[in-house]
Short mmCIF file of C-alpha atoms in Angstrom, two decimals:
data_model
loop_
_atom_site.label_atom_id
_atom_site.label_comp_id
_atom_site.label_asym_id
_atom_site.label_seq_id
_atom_site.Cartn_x
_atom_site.Cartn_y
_atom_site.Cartn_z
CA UNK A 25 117.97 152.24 88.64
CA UNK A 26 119.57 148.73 88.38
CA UNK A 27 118.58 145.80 90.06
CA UNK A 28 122.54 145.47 91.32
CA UNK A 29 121.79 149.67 92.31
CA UNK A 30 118.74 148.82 94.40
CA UNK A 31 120.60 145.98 96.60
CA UNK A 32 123.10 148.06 97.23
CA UNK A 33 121.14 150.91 98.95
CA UNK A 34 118.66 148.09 100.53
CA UNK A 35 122.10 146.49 101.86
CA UNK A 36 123.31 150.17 103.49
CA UNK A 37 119.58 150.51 104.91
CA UNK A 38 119.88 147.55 106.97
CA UNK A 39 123.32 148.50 108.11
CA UNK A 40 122.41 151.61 109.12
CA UNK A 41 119.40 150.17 111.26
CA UNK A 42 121.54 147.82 113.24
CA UNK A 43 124.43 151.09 114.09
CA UNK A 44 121.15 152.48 115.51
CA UNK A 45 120.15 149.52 117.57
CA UNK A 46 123.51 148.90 118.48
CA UNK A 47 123.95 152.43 119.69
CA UNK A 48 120.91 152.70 121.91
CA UNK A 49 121.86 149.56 123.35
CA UNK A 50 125.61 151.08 124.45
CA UNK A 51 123.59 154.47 124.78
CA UNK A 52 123.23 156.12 128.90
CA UNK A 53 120.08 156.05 130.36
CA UNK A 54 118.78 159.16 130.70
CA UNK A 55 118.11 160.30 134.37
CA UNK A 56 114.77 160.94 135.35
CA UNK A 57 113.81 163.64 137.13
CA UNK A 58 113.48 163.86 141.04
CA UNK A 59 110.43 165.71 140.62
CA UNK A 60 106.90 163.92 140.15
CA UNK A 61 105.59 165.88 136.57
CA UNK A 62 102.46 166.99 138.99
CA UNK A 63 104.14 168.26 141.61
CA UNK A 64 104.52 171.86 141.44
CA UNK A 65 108.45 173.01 142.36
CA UNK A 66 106.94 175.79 144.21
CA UNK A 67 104.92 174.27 146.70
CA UNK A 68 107.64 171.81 147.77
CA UNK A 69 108.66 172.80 151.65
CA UNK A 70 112.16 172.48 152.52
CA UNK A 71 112.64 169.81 155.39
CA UNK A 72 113.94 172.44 157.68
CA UNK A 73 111.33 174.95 157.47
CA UNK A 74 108.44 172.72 157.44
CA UNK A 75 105.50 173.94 160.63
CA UNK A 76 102.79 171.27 161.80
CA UNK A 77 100.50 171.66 159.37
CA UNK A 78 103.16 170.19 157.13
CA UNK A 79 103.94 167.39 159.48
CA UNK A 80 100.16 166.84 161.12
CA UNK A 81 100.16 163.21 158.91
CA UNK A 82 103.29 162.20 161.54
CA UNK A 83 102.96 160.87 164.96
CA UNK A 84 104.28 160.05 168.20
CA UNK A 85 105.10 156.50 168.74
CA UNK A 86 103.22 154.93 165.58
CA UNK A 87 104.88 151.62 165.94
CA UNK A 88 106.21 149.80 168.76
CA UNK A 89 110.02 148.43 168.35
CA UNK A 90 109.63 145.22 167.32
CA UNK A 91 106.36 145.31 165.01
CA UNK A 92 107.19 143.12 162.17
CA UNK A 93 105.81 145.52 159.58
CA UNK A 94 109.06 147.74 159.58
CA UNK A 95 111.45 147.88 157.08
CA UNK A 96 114.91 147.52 157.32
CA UNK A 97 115.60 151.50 156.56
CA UNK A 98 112.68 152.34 159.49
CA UNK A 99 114.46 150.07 161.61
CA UNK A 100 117.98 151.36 161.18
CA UNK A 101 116.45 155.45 160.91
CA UNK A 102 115.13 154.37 164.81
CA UNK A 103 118.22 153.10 165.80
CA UNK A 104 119.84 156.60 164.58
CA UNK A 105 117.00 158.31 166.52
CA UNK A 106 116.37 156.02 169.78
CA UNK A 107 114.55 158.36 171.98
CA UNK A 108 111.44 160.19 171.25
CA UNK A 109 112.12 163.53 172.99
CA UNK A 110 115.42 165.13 172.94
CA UNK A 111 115.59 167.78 175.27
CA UNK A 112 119.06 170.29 174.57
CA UNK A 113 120.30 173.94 174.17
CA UNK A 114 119.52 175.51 170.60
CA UNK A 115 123.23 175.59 169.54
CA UNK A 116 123.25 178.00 166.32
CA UNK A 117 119.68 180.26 166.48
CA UNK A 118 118.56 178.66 162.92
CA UNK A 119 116.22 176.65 163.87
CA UNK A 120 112.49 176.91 163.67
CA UNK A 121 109.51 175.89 166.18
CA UNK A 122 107.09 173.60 164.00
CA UNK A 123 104.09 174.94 166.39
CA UNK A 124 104.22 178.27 166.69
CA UNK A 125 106.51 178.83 163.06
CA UNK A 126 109.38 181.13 164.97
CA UNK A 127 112.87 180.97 165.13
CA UNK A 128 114.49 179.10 168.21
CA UNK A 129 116.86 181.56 169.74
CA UNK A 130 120.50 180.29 170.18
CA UNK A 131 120.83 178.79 173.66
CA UNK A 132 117.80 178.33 174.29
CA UNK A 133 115.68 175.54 175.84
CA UNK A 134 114.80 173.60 173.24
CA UNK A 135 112.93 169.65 172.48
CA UNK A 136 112.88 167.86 169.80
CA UNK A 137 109.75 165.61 169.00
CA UNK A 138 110.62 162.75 167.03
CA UNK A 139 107.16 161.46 165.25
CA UNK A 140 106.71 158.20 163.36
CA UNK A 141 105.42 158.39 159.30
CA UNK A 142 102.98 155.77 158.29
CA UNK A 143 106.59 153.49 157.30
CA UNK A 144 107.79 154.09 160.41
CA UNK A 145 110.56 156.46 160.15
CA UNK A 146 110.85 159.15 162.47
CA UNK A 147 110.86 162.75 161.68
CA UNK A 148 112.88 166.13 164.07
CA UNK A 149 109.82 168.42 165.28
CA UNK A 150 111.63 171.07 166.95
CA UNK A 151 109.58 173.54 169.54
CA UNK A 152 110.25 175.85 172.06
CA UNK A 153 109.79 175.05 175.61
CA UNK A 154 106.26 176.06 176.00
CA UNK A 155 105.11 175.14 172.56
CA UNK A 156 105.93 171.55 173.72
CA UNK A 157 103.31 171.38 176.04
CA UNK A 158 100.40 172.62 173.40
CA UNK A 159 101.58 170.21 171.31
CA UNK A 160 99.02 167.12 170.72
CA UNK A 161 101.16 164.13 170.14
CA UNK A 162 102.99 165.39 174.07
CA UNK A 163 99.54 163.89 175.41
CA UNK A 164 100.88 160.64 174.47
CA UNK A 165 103.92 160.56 176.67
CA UNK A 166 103.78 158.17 179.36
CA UNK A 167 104.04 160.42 182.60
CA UNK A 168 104.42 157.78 185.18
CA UNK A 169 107.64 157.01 183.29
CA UNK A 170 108.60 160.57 184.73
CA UNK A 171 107.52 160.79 187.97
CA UNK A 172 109.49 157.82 189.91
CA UNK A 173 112.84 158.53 187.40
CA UNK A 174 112.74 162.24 188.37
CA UNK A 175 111.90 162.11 191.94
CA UNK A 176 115.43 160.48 192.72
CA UNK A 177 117.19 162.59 189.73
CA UNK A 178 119.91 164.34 191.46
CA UNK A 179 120.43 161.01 193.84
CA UNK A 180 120.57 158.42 190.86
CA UNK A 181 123.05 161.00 188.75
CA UNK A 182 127.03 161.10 190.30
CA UNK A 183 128.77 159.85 187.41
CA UNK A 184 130.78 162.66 185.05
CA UNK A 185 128.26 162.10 182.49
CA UNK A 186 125.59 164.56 182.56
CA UNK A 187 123.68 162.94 180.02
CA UNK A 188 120.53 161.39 180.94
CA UNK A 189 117.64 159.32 179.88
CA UNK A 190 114.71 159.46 182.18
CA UNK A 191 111.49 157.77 180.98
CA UNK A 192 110.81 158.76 177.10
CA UNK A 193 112.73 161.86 177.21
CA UNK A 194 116.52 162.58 176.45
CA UNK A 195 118.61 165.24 178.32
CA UNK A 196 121.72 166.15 176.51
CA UNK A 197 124.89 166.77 178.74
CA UNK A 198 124.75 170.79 178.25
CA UNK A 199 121.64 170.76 180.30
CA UNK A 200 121.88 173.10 183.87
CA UNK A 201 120.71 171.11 186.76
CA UNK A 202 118.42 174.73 186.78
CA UNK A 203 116.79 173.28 183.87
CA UNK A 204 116.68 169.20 184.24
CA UNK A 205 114.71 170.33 187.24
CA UNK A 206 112.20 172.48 185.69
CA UNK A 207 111.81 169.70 183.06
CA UNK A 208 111.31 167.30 185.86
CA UNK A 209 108.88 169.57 188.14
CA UNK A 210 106.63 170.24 184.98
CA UNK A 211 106.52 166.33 183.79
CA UNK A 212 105.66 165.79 187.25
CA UNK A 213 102.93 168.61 187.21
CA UNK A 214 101.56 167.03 184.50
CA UNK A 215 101.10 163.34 185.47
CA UNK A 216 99.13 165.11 188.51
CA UNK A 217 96.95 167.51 186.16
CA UNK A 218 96.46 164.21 184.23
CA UNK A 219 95.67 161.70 187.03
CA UNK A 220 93.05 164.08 188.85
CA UNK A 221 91.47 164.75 185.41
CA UNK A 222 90.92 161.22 184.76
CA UNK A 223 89.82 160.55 188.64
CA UNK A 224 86.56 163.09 188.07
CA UNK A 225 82.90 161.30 187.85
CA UNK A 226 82.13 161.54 184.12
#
């Protein structure tokens, strides 16, 4: 091989080297997956159909409105989700209590639980009327909120606009006055369970 042979092939190398360079520079990025390589596809729980042992890490009013540790998302995902109860008719029959694990049937009384993550957004925990009560984070409610906001109910509501906020819980339009009133009669039951439970001698 000549010397003029050699420099020639050398002089291709080199261009070939920067067409590669130049090429992964103009190249995509490849996407990565959504998937964490340890996580196991089959053990990831669809949102809808999670129960409370998927959601036991969330709670019920884990930060107050103004702490200064939330983030701008937690802040605008509570503005999307303002009250912590939501108390409505099922309207389709698809979804499912996160207590008890059974399907909501359409029409239904249903409330929605709306518990905090450790970032402060808050995640739907759907439940059937009596589940509600056996869930833990319902302890937290403040019942006094309840008890001088329903005891005037029916006096305090004569506008068209059947919605209602009364205390920490949210009554959507659809709601009977049949129901707002057993809503109201058990909150009240409550606060008085609670107040002579905490009025016993230790």
């Amino acid at each position: 091989m000549t010397v003029k042979t050699q420099a020639k092939q050398n002089n291709n190398k080199n261009k070939n080297k920067k067409n590669m360079k130049a090429d992964a520079k103009t190249a995509k990025p490849k996407l990565k997956s959504p998937i964490v390589p340890h996580q196991n596809k089959n053990k990831l729980v669809a949102r809808s159909k999670k129960t409370w042992n998927d959601m036991s890490h969330l709670f019920l009013k884990r930060f107050a409105d103004n702490d200064a540790t939330l983030t701008a998302g937690a802040k605008r995902d509570r503005l999307k989700h303002p009250h912590l109860v939501v108390a409505e008719y099922d309207p389709s029959g698809r979804s499912k209590c996160k207590l008890c694990g059974n399907k909501i049937a359409k029409k239904d009384l249903r409330f929605t639980l709306f518990l905090e993550c450790h970032k402060g957004y808050r995640n739907a925990c759907t439940l059937h009327q009596d589940c509600f009560w056996k869930h833990p984070e319902t302890a937290k409610l403040e019942y006094h909120d309840h008890e001088s906001s329903y005891s005037n109910h029916n006096n305090h509501n004569n506008n068209n606009n059947n919605t209602s906020t009364r205390g920490e819980i949210h009554m959507a339009a659809s709601l009977s006055q049949e129901s707002r009133a057993w809503i109201a009669k058990t909150f009240q039951d409550r606060n008085t369970s609670k107040k002579n439970n905490n009025s016993k001698p230790p």
